[in-house]
Tab-separated table of C-alpha atoms in Angstrom:
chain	number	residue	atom	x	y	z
A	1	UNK	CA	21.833	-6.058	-13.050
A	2	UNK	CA	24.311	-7.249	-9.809
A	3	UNK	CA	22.712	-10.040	-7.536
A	4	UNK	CA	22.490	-6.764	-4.907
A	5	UNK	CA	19.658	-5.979	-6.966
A	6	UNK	CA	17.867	-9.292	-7.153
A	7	UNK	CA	17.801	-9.550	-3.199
A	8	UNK	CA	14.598	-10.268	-1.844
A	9	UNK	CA	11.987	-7.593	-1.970
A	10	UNK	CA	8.596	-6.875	-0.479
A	11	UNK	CA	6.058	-4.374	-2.072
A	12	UNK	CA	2.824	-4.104	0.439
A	13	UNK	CA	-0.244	-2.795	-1.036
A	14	UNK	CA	-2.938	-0.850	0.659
A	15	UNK	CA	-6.175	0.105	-0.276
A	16	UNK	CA	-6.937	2.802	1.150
A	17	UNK	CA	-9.260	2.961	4.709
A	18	UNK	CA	-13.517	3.170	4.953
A	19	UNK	CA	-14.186	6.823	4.007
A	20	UNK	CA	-17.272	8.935	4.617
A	21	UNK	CA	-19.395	9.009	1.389
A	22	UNK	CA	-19.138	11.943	-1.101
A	23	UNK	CA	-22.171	14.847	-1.887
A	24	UNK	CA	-20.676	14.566	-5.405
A	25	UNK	CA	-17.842	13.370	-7.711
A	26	UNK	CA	-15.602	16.945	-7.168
A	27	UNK	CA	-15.314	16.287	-4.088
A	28	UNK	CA	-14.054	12.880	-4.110
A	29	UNK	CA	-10.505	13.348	-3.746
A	30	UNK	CA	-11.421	15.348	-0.264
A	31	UNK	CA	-13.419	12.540	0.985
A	32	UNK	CA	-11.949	12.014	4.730
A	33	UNK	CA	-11.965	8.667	6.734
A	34	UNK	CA	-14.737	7.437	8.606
A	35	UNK	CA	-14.615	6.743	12.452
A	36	UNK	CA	-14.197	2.955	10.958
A	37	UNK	CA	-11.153	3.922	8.912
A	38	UNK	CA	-9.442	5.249	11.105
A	39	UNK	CA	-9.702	2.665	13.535
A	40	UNK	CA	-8.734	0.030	10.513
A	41	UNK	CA	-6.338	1.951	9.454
A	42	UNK	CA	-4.259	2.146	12.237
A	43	UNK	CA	-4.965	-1.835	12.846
A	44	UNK	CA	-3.247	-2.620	9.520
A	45	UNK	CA	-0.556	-0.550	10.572
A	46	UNK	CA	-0.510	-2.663	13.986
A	47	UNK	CA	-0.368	-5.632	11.429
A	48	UNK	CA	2.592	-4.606	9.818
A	49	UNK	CA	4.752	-3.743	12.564
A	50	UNK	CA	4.044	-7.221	13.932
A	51	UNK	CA	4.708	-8.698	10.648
A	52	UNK	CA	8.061	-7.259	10.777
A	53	UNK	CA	6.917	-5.200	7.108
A	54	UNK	CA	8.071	-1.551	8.250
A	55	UNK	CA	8.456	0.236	4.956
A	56	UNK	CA	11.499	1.798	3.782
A	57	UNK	CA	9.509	3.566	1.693
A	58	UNK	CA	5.716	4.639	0.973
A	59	UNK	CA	4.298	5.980	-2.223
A	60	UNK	CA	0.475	7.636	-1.233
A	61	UNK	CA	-2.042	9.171	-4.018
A	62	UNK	CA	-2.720	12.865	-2.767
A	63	UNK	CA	-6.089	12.069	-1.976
A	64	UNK	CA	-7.273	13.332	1.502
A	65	UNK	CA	-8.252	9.397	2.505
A	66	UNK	CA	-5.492	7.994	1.233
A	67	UNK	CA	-3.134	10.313	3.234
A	68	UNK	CA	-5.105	9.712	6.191
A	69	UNK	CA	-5.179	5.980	6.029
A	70	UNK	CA	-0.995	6.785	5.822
A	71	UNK	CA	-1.356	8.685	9.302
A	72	UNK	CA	-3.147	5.876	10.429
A	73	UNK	CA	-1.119	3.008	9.416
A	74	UNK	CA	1.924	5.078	10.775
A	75	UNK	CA	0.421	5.350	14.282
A	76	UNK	CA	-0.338	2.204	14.435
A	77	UNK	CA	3.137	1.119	13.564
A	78	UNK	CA	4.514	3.038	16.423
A	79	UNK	CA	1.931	1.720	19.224
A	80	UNK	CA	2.912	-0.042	21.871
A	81	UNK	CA	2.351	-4.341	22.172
A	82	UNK	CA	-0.003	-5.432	22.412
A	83	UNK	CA	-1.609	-3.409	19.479
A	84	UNK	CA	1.181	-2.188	17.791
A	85	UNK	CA	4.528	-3.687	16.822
A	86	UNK	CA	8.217	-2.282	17.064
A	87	UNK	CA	9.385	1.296	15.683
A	88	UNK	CA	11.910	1.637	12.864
A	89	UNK	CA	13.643	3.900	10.960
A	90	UNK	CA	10.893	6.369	9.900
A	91	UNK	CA	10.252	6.010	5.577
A	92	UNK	CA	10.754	8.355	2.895
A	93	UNK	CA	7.299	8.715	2.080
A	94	UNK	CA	6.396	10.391	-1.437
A	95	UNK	CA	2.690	11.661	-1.932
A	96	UNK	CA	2.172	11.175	-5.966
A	97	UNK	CA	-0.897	12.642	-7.587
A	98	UNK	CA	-0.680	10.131	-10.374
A	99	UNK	CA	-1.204	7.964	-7.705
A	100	UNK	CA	-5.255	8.878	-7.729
A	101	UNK	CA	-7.497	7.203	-10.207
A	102	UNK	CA	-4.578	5.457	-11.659
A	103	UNK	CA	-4.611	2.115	-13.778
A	104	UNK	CA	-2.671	-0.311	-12.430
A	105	UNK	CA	0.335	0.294	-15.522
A	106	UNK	CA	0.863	4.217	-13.767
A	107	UNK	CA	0.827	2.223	-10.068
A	108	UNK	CA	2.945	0.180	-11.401
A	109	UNK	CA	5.536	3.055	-13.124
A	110	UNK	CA	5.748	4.685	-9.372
A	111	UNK	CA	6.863	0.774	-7.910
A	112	UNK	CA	9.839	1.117	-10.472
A	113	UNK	CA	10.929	4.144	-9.038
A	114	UNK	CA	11.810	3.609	-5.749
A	115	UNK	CA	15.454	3.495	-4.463
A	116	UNK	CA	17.033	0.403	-5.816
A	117	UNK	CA	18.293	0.364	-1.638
A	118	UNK	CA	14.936	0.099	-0.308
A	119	UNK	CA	13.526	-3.450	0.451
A	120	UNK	CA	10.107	-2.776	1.756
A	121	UNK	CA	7.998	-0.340	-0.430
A	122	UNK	CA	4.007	0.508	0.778
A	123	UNK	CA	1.664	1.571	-1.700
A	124	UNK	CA	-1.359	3.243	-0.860
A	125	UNK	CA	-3.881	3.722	-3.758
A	126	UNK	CA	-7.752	3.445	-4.507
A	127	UNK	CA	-9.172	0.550	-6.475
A	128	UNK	CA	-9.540	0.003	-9.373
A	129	UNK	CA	-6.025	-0.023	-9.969
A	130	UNK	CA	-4.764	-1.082	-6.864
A	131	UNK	CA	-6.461	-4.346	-6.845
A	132	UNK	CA	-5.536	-4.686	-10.670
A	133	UNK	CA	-2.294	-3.893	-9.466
A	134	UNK	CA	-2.158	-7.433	-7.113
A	135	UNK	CA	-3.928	-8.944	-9.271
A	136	UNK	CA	-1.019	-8.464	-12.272
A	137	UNK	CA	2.211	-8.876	-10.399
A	138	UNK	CA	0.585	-12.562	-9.313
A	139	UNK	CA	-2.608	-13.340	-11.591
A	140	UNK	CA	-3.168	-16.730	-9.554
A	141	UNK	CA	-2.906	-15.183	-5.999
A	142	UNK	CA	-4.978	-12.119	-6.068
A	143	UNK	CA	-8.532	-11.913	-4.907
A	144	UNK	CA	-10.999	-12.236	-7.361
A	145	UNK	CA	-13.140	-9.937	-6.077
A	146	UNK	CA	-10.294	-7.284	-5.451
A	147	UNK	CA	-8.909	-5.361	-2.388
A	148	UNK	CA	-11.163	-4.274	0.174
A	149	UNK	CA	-10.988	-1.230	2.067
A	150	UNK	CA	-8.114	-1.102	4.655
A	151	UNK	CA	-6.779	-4.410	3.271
A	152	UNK	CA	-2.807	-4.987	2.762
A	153	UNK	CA	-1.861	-7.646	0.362
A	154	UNK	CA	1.800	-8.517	0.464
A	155	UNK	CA	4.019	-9.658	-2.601
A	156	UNK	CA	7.208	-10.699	-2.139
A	157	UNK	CA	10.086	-11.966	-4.800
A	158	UNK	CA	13.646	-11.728	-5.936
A	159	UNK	CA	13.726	-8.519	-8.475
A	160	UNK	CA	15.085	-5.104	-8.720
A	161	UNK	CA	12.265	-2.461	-7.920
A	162	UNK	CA	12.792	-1.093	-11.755
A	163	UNK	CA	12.536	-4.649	-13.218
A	164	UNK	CA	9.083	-5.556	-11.623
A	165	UNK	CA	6.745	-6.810	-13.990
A	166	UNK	CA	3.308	-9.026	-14.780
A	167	UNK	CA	3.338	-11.917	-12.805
A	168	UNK	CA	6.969	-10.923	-11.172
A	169	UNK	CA	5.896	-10.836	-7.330
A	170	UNK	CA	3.459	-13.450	-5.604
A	171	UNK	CA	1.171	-12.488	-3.171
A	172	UNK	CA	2.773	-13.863	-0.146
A	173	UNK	CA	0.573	-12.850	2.982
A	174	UNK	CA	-2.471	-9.910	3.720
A	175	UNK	CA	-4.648	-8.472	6.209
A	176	UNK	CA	-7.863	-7.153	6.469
A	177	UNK	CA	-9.497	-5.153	9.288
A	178	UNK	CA	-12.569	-6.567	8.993
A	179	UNK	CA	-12.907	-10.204	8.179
């Protein structure tokens, strides 16, 4: 491993925004957003570009509200100040079915493999796992009581994106829509 790949790096995870409630279990994965979720998603996207956290890359389960909390957060990266922040380079952004339902191990797999070039990596992901997820890489800083809907928690630490490990990236800032 070179120093290169012990520079700073900032993984941002998102669980996914307030979606309508299901009839039944098959058709969870084609839940969309409420009216509320979009509105929070596009704030935590407002968040980020103000925050300077513009992602170089984002990983997204295949679910229907997880892709549209992406669109969101997207928009509201690109809106103009007040509400919105600064435009970058747009994100290589990779929509992973083993993203869905996953335990926080297979959320963890996809982290290690992004480009070793990228600093900023967004994961967008449904709980369980993507609270568990926090809640390993930095066991004292996560919220007990997990990730709530639309909320971004922010881990930062020296290591190489296929290194990352238990306990290897503290939670270093969040944001929720709705405090």
């Amino acid at each position: 491993m070179t120093d290169a790949d012990l520079e700073t790096r900032t993984l941002v995870l998102l669980r996914h925004a307030k979606a309508e409630q299901g009839s039944d279990a098959a058709d969870d994965a084609e839940r969309p957003l409420s009216a509320r979720g979009e509105s929070d998603a596009a704030a935590a996207g407002a968040w980020l570009a103000r925050n300077g956290l513009l992602p170089d890359v984002v990983i997204c389960s295949t679910a229907r509200r997880t892709r549209q909390t992406w669109h969101g957060v997207a928009m509201g990266m690109t809106g103009s100040p007040p509400e919105g922040g600064p435009t970058g380079p747009r994100p290589t952004v990779r929509y992973e079915p083993g993203a869905y339902d996953a335990h926080p191990e297979e959320l963890l797999a996809l982290v290690r493999t992004v480009d070793p070039a990228a600093r900023t990596a967004l994961l967008i992901a449904h709980n369980p796992g993507i609270s568990l997820l926090s809640a390993l890489l930095d066991p004292d800083g996560a919220a007990e009581e997990g990730l709530r809907t639309a909320e971004l928690a922010v881990h930062r630490g020296r290591f190489g994106w296929a290194e990352l490990s238990r306990a290897g990236a503290p939670v270093t800032a969040g944001h929720t829509a709705r405090d």
